[in-house]
Coordinates of C-alpha atoms in Angstrom, one line a residue:
M396 CA 16.8 -24.4 7.9
K397 CA 16.4 -26.3 4.7
I398 CA 14.9 -24.0 1.8
S399 CA 14.1 -25.1 -1.9
V400 CA 13.7 -22.0 -4.0
F401 CA 11.7 -22.8 -7.0
G402 CA 12.8 -20.7 -10.3
I403 CA 16.3 -20.1 -10.8
G404 CA 16.0 -16.4 -12.2
Y405 CA 17.2 -13.0 -10.5
V406 CA 15.0 -13.0 -7.1
G407 CA 15.4 -16.8 -7.2
V408 CA 19.3 -17.1 -7.5
V409 CA 19.8 -13.8 -5.2
S410 CA 17.4 -15.5 -2.6
A411 CA 19.1 -18.8 -3.1
A412 CA 22.8 -17.6 -2.5
C413 CA 21.9 -15.4 0.6
L414 CA 20.1 -18.1 2.2
A415 CA 22.9 -20.5 1.6
K416 CA 25.5 -17.6 3.0
D417 CA 23.1 -17.4 6.1
G418 CA 24.1 -21.1 6.7
H419 CA 20.8 -22.4 5.6
E420 CA 20.8 -25.5 3.3
V421 CA 19.0 -24.5 0.0
I422 CA 17.8 -26.3 -3.3
A423 CA 17.3 -24.6 -6.3
V424 CA 14.8 -26.0 -8.7
D425 CA 14.4 -24.9 -12.2
V426 CA 13.3 -26.9 -15.5
D427 CA 16.2 -25.0 -17.3
P428 CA 19.0 -27.8 -17.1
G429 CA 21.7 -24.5 -18.3
K430 CA 20.7 -22.8 -15.2
I431 CA 21.1 -26.0 -13.0
D432 CA 24.2 -26.8 -14.4
A433 CA 25.4 -23.7 -14.0
I434 CA 24.6 -23.5 -10.1
N435 CA 26.3 -26.9 -9.7
A436 CA 29.2 -25.9 -11.5
G437 CA 29.6 -22.6 -9.1
H438 CA 28.7 -19.8 -11.5
S439 CA 25.9 -17.7 -11.4
P440 CA 23.5 -18.1 -14.3
I441 CA 22.6 -13.7 -14.0
V442 CA 24.7 -11.0 -14.1
E443 CA 24.4 -9.0 -10.9
E444 CA 27.3 -7.2 -8.9
G445 CA 28.8 -9.7 -6.6
I446 CA 26.4 -12.6 -7.2
D447 CA 29.3 -14.7 -8.8
D448 CA 31.5 -15.1 -6.2
L449 CA 28.6 -15.6 -3.5
V450 CA 27.3 -18.7 -5.7
R451 CA 30.8 -19.8 -5.8
D452 CA 31.5 -20.1 -2.3
V453 CA 28.1 -21.1 -1.2
V454 CA 28.3 -24.3 -3.7
A455 CA 31.5 -24.8 -2.8
A456 CA 30.6 -25.1 1.0
G457 CA 27.9 -27.2 0.1
K458 CA 25.3 -25.1 1.4
L459 CA 23.5 -24.8 -2.8
T460 CA 22.5 -27.3 -5.2
A461 CA 20.4 -27.4 -7.9
T462 CA 18.1 -29.7 -9.4
S463 CA 14.9 -30.5 -11.7
D464 CA 13.6 -32.8 -9.5
T465 CA 10.5 -31.0 -7.4
Q466 CA 10.0 -34.5 -5.4
F467 CA 13.7 -34.7 -4.2
A468 CA 13.2 -31.0 -3.2
I469 CA 10.5 -31.0 -1.5
D470 CA 11.0 -34.1 0.6
N471 CA 14.9 -32.5 1.7
T472 CA 13.4 -29.3 2.8
D473 CA 11.0 -27.9 5.4
A474 CA 10.0 -24.8 3.0
S475 CA 9.2 -23.8 -0.6
F476 CA 10.1 -20.4 -1.8
I477 CA 8.3 -19.8 -5.2
C478 CA 10.1 -16.9 -7.1
V479 CA 8.7 -17.3 -10.7
G480 CA 8.2 -15.1 -13.2
T481 CA 4.6 -13.3 -13.7
P482 CA 5.0 -11.9 -16.7
S483 CA 2.3 -9.4 -18.1
A484 CA -1.0 -11.0 -20.1
P485 CA -1.9 -9.5 -23.4
D486 CA -4.7 -7.7 -21.2
G487 CA -2.1 -5.9 -19.0
S488 CA -3.1 -8.6 -15.9
V489 CA -0.7 -10.4 -14.0
G490 CA 0.1 -13.7 -15.6
L491 CA -0.2 -16.5 -13.2
S492 CA 0.8 -19.5 -15.5
Y493 CA 3.8 -20.6 -14.3
V494 CA 3.0 -19.6 -10.5
V495 CA 0.3 -22.1 -11.0
D496 CA 2.8 -24.9 -12.9
V497 CA 4.9 -24.8 -9.6
C498 CA 2.0 -24.9 -7.4
R499 CA 0.8 -27.8 -9.0
N500 CA 3.9 -30.0 -9.1
I501 CA 4.9 -28.6 -5.3
G502 CA 1.2 -29.7 -4.6
T503 CA 2.1 -33.2 -6.1
A504 CA 5.2 -33.7 -4.5
M505 CA 3.5 -32.8 -1.0
A506 CA 0.9 -35.5 -1.4
S507 CA 3.7 -38.2 -0.7
K508 CA 5.1 -36.5 1.9
E509 CA 4.4 -37.1 5.7
G510 CA 5.9 -34.0 7.4
Y511 CA 4.6 -30.5 7.1
H512 CA 5.8 -28.2 4.5
S513 CA 5.1 -24.4 4.1
V514 CA 4.8 -22.9 0.8
I515 CA 5.7 -19.5 0.1
V516 CA 5.4 -17.1 -2.5
R517 CA 7.8 -14.8 -3.2
S518 CA 6.6 -13.6 -7.1
T519 CA 4.5 -10.6 -7.5
I520 CA 1.2 -11.4 -7.7
V521 CA -1.7 -9.0 -7.5
P522 CA -4.0 -9.4 -3.9
G523 CA -6.3 -12.2 -4.2
S524 CA -4.1 -14.4 -6.4
T525 CA -2.7 -16.6 -3.3
E526 CA -5.8 -17.2 -2.5
S527 CA -7.5 -17.8 -5.9
A528 CA -4.8 -19.3 -8.3
C529 CA -2.8 -21.2 -5.8
I530 CA -4.6 -22.8 -2.9
P531 CA -6.9 -24.2 -4.9
V532 CA -4.1 -26.3 -7.3
L533 CA -2.4 -27.0 -3.5
E534 CA -5.3 -28.9 -2.0
E535 CA -5.8 -30.3 -4.9
T536 CA -2.9 -32.2 -6.5
S537 CA -1.8 -32.7 -2.5
G538 CA -4.8 -34.0 -1.2
K539 CA -4.3 -31.7 1.8
K540 CA -6.0 -29.0 3.5
V541 CA -4.2 -25.3 3.4
G542 CA -3.4 -24.4 7.2
T543 CA -3.5 -27.8 8.6
G544 CA -2.2 -30.1 5.7
F545 CA 0.5 -28.0 4.8
G546 CA 1.5 -24.2 5.0
L547 CA 1.0 -21.1 3.1
G548 CA 2.5 -17.5 3.1
Y549 CA 2.8 -14.3 0.8
Y550 CA 6.9 -13.0 1.4
P551 CA 7.3 -10.0 -1.3
E552 CA 10.9 -9.1 -2.3
F553 CA 12.2 -5.6 -2.8
L554 CA 15.2 -6.0 -4.5
R555 CA 16.7 -3.6 -7.3
E556 CA 18.8 -5.1 -9.8
S557 CA 22.8 -4.1 -9.5
T558 CA 22.2 -3.6 -5.7
A559 CA 20.2 -6.6 -5.0
I560 CA 22.7 -8.4 -2.3
A561 CA 23.0 -5.5 -0.4
D562 CA 19.2 -5.2 -0.7
Y563 CA 18.6 -8.7 0.5
Y564 CA 20.3 -7.7 3.6
D565 CA 18.9 -4.3 4.3
P566 CA 15.6 -4.0 2.3
G567 CA 14.0 -1.0 4.2
L568 CA 10.7 -3.1 4.2
V569 CA 9.8 -6.7 5.2
V570 CA 6.5 -7.6 4.9
F571 CA 5.0 -10.9 4.7
G572 CA 1.4 -12.5 5.2
S573 CA 0.8 -16.2 6.1
M574 CA -2.0 -18.5 7.1
D575 CA -0.9 -20.8 9.8
D576 CA 1.3 -20.3 12.7
G577 CA 4.0 -22.4 11.7
T578 CA 4.9 -20.5 8.2
R579 CA 4.2 -17.4 10.4
A580 CA 7.1 -19.0 12.8
F581 CA 9.6 -19.8 9.9
L582 CA 9.5 -16.1 8.6
S583 CA 9.8 -14.5 11.2
E584 CA 12.9 -16.5 12.6
L585 CA 14.3 -16.3 8.6
N586 CA 13.9 -12.3 9.3
K587 CA 14.8 -11.8 13.0
D588 CA 18.1 -10.2 12.3
M589 CA 16.8 -7.4 10.2
P590 CA 17.8 -4.1 10.3
C591 CA 14.4 -3.0 10.0
D592 CA 10.7 -3.6 10.9
I593 CA 8.7 -6.5 10.5
H594 CA 5.0 -6.5 9.2
K595 CA 3.1 -9.5 10.1
V596 CA -0.1 -9.0 7.9
D597 CA -2.7 -11.2 6.4
I598 CA -2.1 -12.1 2.9
R599 CA -3.9 -9.8 0.7
T600 CA -2.0 -7.1 2.2
A601 CA 1.2 -8.4 1.8
E602 CA 0.3 -8.7 -2.1
L603 CA -0.9 -5.2 -2.3
L604 CA 2.2 -4.0 -0.6
K605 CA 4.4 -5.0 -3.5
Y606 CA 2.5 -3.7 -6.0
T607 CA 2.0 -0.3 -4.0
S608 CA 5.8 -0.1 -3.2
N609 CA 6.6 -0.6 -7.3
C610 CA 3.9 1.7 -8.2
W611 CA 5.1 4.4 -6.1
R612 CA 8.7 3.9 -7.6
A613 CA 7.1 4.6 -11.0
V614 CA 5.1 7.4 -9.3
K615 CA 8.3 9.3 -8.4
V616 CA 10.1 8.9 -11.4
T617 CA 7.4 10.2 -13.2
F618 CA 7.0 13.4 -11.0
A619 CA 10.3 14.1 -11.5
N620 CA 10.8 13.5 -14.7
E621 CA 7.6 15.7 -15.2
I622 CA 9.3 18.3 -12.8
G623 CA 12.6 18.5 -15.0
N624 CA 10.9 18.8 -18.6
I625 CA 8.9 21.8 -16.9
A626 CA 12.1 23.0 -15.5
K627 CA 13.9 22.8 -18.2
A628 CA 11.6 24.6 -20.4
S629 CA 11.9 27.2 -17.8
G630 CA 15.9 27.9 -17.8
I631 CA 16.0 26.0 -14.5
D632 CA 18.1 22.9 -13.7
G633 CA 15.5 20.4 -12.4
Q634 CA 17.9 17.6 -11.0
T635 CA 19.0 20.7 -8.7
V636 CA 15.0 21.3 -8.0
M637 CA 14.5 17.7 -6.8
E638 CA 17.9 17.3 -5.1
I639 CA 16.8 20.1 -2.8
L640 CA 13.2 18.9 -2.5
C641 CA 14.4 15.7 -1.4
S642 CA 16.8 17.4 1.3
D643 CA 13.2 18.3 3.1
K644 CA 12.2 15.2 5.5
K645 CA 9.8 17.4 7.5
A646 CA 7.2 17.7 4.7
A647 CA 8.3 16.5 0.9
M648 CA 9.3 13.5 2.4
S649 CA 6.9 12.8 5.3
P650 CA 4.3 10.1 5.7
Y651 CA 2.2 12.7 6.9
F652 CA 0.8 13.2 3.5
M653 CA 1.0 9.2 2.3
R654 CA -2.3 8.4 4.5
P655 CA -5.4 7.2 2.5
G656 CA -8.4 9.5 3.1
F657 CA -10.3 12.6 1.7
A658 CA -9.2 15.3 -1.1
F659 CA -7.1 18.0 -0.8
G660 CA -7.5 21.6 -0.4
G661 CA -6.3 24.8 1.4
S662 CA -4.7 28.1 0.0
C663 CA -1.8 26.5 -1.4
L664 CA -1.8 22.7 -2.9
P665 CA -4.9 23.4 -5.4
K666 CA -3.6 26.3 -6.8
D667 CA -0.1 25.7 -6.8
V668 CA -0.9 22.4 -9.0
R669 CA -3.0 24.9 -11.4
A670 CA -0.3 27.3 -11.6
L671 CA 2.7 24.5 -12.5
G672 CA 0.2 23.2 -15.1
F673 CA 0.1 26.8 -16.8
L674 CA 3.4 27.1 -16.6
A675 CA 4.1 23.7 -18.3
R676 CA 1.4 24.7 -21.1
S677 CA 3.0 28.1 -21.8
T678 CA 6.3 26.5 -22.4
G679 CA 4.8 23.7 -24.8
T680 CA 5.5 21.1 -21.9
Q681 CA 3.3 18.2 -21.2
A682 CA 2.3 17.9 -17.5
H683 CA 0.4 14.8 -17.9
L684 CA 0.8 13.5 -13.8
L685 CA -0.1 17.5 -12.4
N686 CA -3.1 17.3 -15.0
A687 CA -4.2 13.7 -13.5
V688 CA -3.4 15.0 -9.8
L689 CA -6.6 17.5 -10.1
E690 CA -8.8 14.9 -12.0
A691 CA -8.1 12.6 -9.1
N692 CA -8.3 15.4 -6.2
E693 CA -11.9 16.0 -7.8
A694 CA -13.0 12.1 -8.5
Q695 CA -12.4 11.9 -4.5
I696 CA -14.8 14.3 -3.9
A697 CA -17.3 12.5 -6.0
R698 CA -16.6 9.8 -4.8
A699 CA -17.5 10.7 -0.9
E700 CA -20.7 12.7 -2.7
A701 CA -21.7 9.2 -3.8
M702 CA -21.1 7.8 0.1
I703 CA -23.6 10.1 1.2
D704 CA -26.2 9.6 -1.9
E705 CA -26.1 5.8 -1.0
S706 CA -26.8 6.6 2.8
G707 CA -30.0 7.6 1.5
A708 CA -29.9 10.7 4.1
K709 CA -32.1 14.0 3.6
S710 CA -29.9 15.6 6.9
V711 CA -25.7 15.6 6.9
G712 CA -23.9 16.4 10.0
F713 CA -20.6 17.5 9.0
V714 CA -17.8 16.8 11.8
G715 CA -15.2 19.7 10.4
I716 CA -15.7 22.2 7.4
S717 CA -12.2 23.6 7.0
F718 CA -9.7 22.2 4.5
K719 CA -7.9 21.0 7.7
P720 CA -8.2 20.3 11.5
G721 CA -7.0 23.0 13.8
T722 CA -7.6 26.3 11.6
D723 CA -10.6 28.0 10.3
D724 CA -9.5 28.4 6.6
L725 CA -12.1 27.4 4.2
R726 CA -10.2 28.2 1.3
E727 CA -10.7 25.8 -1.5
S728 CA -11.7 23.2 1.4
P729 CA -13.2 20.2 -0.1
L730 CA -15.3 19.8 2.5
V731 CA -17.0 23.2 1.4
A732 CA -17.1 21.8 -2.2
L733 CA -19.2 18.9 -1.0
A734 CA -21.4 20.5 1.5
A735 CA -22.3 23.0 -1.3
R736 CA -23.4 20.2 -3.2
L737 CA -25.3 18.7 -1.0
I738 CA -27.4 21.6 0.1
G739 CA -27.7 22.1 -3.8
K740 CA -29.8 18.7 -3.5
G741 CA -32.1 19.9 -0.7
V742 CA -30.2 18.0 1.7
K743 CA -30.0 19.6 4.9
V744 CA -26.4 20.1 6.2
E745 CA -25.2 21.2 9.7
I746 CA -21.5 21.5 10.7
Y747 CA -19.3 21.1 14.0
D748 CA -16.1 22.8 13.6
P749 CA -14.8 24.0 16.9
F750 CA -12.5 26.4 15.3
V751 CA -14.8 28.0 12.4
K752 CA -17.2 28.7 15.3
E753 CA -14.7 30.1 17.5
A754 CA -14.1 32.7 15.0
F755 CA -17.4 33.5 14.7
D756 CA -18.3 33.6 18.1
A757 CA -15.2 36.1 18.5
G758 CA -16.1 38.2 15.8
T759 CA -12.9 38.0 14.2
P760 CA -12.8 39.9 10.9
G761 CA -12.0 36.7 9.1
A762 CA -14.7 34.7 10.1
G763 CA -15.5 32.2 7.3
R764 CA -12.8 33.0 5.0
G765 CA -12.6 30.9 1.3
N766 CA -16.5 30.2 2.2
E767 CA -17.6 30.3 -1.4
G768 CA -20.6 27.4 -1.4
I769 CA -22.6 27.4 1.8
P770 CA -25.1 29.4 2.4
D771 CA -25.8 31.1 5.9
L772 CA -23.0 29.2 7.2
E773 CA -22.7 30.5 10.6
T774 CA -26.5 29.6 11.0
R775 CA -25.3 25.8 10.2
L776 CA -22.5 25.9 12.6
I777 CA -23.3 23.4 16.1
G778 CA -21.4 24.1 19.4
D779 CA -21.8 20.4 20.5
I780 CA -20.9 17.3 18.9
D781 CA -24.0 15.4 20.4
D782 CA -26.8 17.9 19.2
L783 CA -25.0 17.3 15.8
I784 CA -25.0 13.5 16.0
E785 CA -28.3 13.6 17.4
S786 CA -29.9 15.8 14.3
A787 CA -28.1 14.3 11.8
G788 CA -29.2 11.5 9.6
T789 CA -25.9 10.4 8.4
V790 CA -22.8 12.0 10.2
L791 CA -20.1 13.0 7.9
V792 CA -16.8 12.9 9.3
G793 CA -14.4 15.0 7.5
N794 CA -11.4 16.4 10.1
Y795 CA -10.2 14.8 13.1
Y796 CA -11.1 16.4 16.4
A797 CA -9.5 14.6 19.6
E798 CA -13.0 15.4 21.5
T799 CA -15.4 14.0 18.7
V800 CA -13.8 10.4 18.8
E801 CA -15.3 8.2 21.3
K802 CA -18.7 9.8 20.8
L803 CA -18.5 9.3 16.8
K804 CA -17.5 6.0 18.2
N805 CA -20.5 5.3 20.3
A806 CA -22.7 6.7 17.4
T807 CA -22.0 4.3 14.9
P808 CA -24.3 1.8 15.8
K809 CA -27.3 4.1 15.6
R810 CA -26.2 6.4 13.2
K811 CA -24.6 6.2 9.5
V812 CA -21.3 7.3 9.5
V813 CA -19.6 8.5 6.4
D814 CA -16.1 8.3 7.3
L815 CA -13.3 10.6 5.4
T816 CA -10.3 11.3 7.8
R817 CA -10.7 7.9 10.3
V818 CA -12.3 8.2 13.4
H819 CA -10.1 5.3 14.7
R820 CA -7.7 3.0 13.2
D821 CA -9.7 -0.2 14.5
M822 CA -12.6 0.7 12.2
V823 CA -13.2 -0.2 8.6
S824 CA -16.2 -0.2 6.4
D825 CA -19.0 -2.5 8.4
G826 CA -22.8 -1.9 8.6
S827 CA -24.0 1.6 9.5
Y828 CA -20.1 2.7 9.2
S829 CA -18.3 3.6 5.9
G830 CA -14.7 4.7 5.5
I831 CA -14.0 6.3 2.3
C832 CA -10.8 4.3 1.9
W833 CA -11.1 1.6 4.3

């Protein structure tokens, strides 16, 4: 393939050199003559493990050259990667000036090119930026329409400094979005030998994936540091604690807890977050993240309450009331808290929960255990999901029960449904159906 890489910075140099190593013909483009001269002389303008030898080899092989001539780069390649910086603006927003400038130059060059050209953004930009900032300037300067006159994609990188070359060939995650078949086919071919799954999504999803990945890393560092601070104040080695935690692939590192939805509850998580926060305070240690966890969890319950309020329902049928499906345990269930708030406002609440009802029907001594907010809980329980749907003004889906899925899907055209767990993966907020995070 013939590829131009705009921006001879960290991402640009590594991407250009690795593409050239793979046999592609690569033209690196920049406004800095020092970087251009360095590349053409076979030297890397950045410091990175293994990059000097790699640049020297691919330049010597004639696979990588550098220039400041945008027109030359566009005329002699089939696709362009935009790898310029996006530094923070004073207000914290992403700075798009470099990306827009490059798009303007590329669009101007594409205006006189007869062949189809794909423009692929790799710079880190917030969701919607490709559509709002890149497309208008590319169309205006090229005189062509995206998807027909030229291709467009967003293809984030996941390179870590000091291990960038290794990360390029084993990124752990490949995701890209595109607006045309040509760009999608190009990126698919480029990544066909990657040792990981290839995720082909819409452009906005790809944009958010990059930020999600980076912010998740930041959260993990902050969490580890907070545990380390608490551990040290308690006479414990925090690194040992985190090393052991990370060895648990079943729960601690499980994707089960990484699924957007409703608040957490139960007999363990709420009380243990509170207890560790108290321990931190008692040792004079700040627990910023732990405090924020409880605040955010409470806010998710309030979010669901607001969704019910917006539905205008005077009666709500809860699908699930225990803190998670498969149990009758109501201890600190966020669904109990939500139901109690609605009842307090005069809303009629009825509940379908097969496990809680089973406990009451069987006369289990612990039936209703943990219920601290719902008066007359047993009388509110309904054993048939059809009856619940029929009598409810709004159906509130709190827990997932396989036997309810099709009936709830079928109910959405005639009943308002507020979904906190996601009845089905293909359902998104639309019309009478509202998902809390989708």
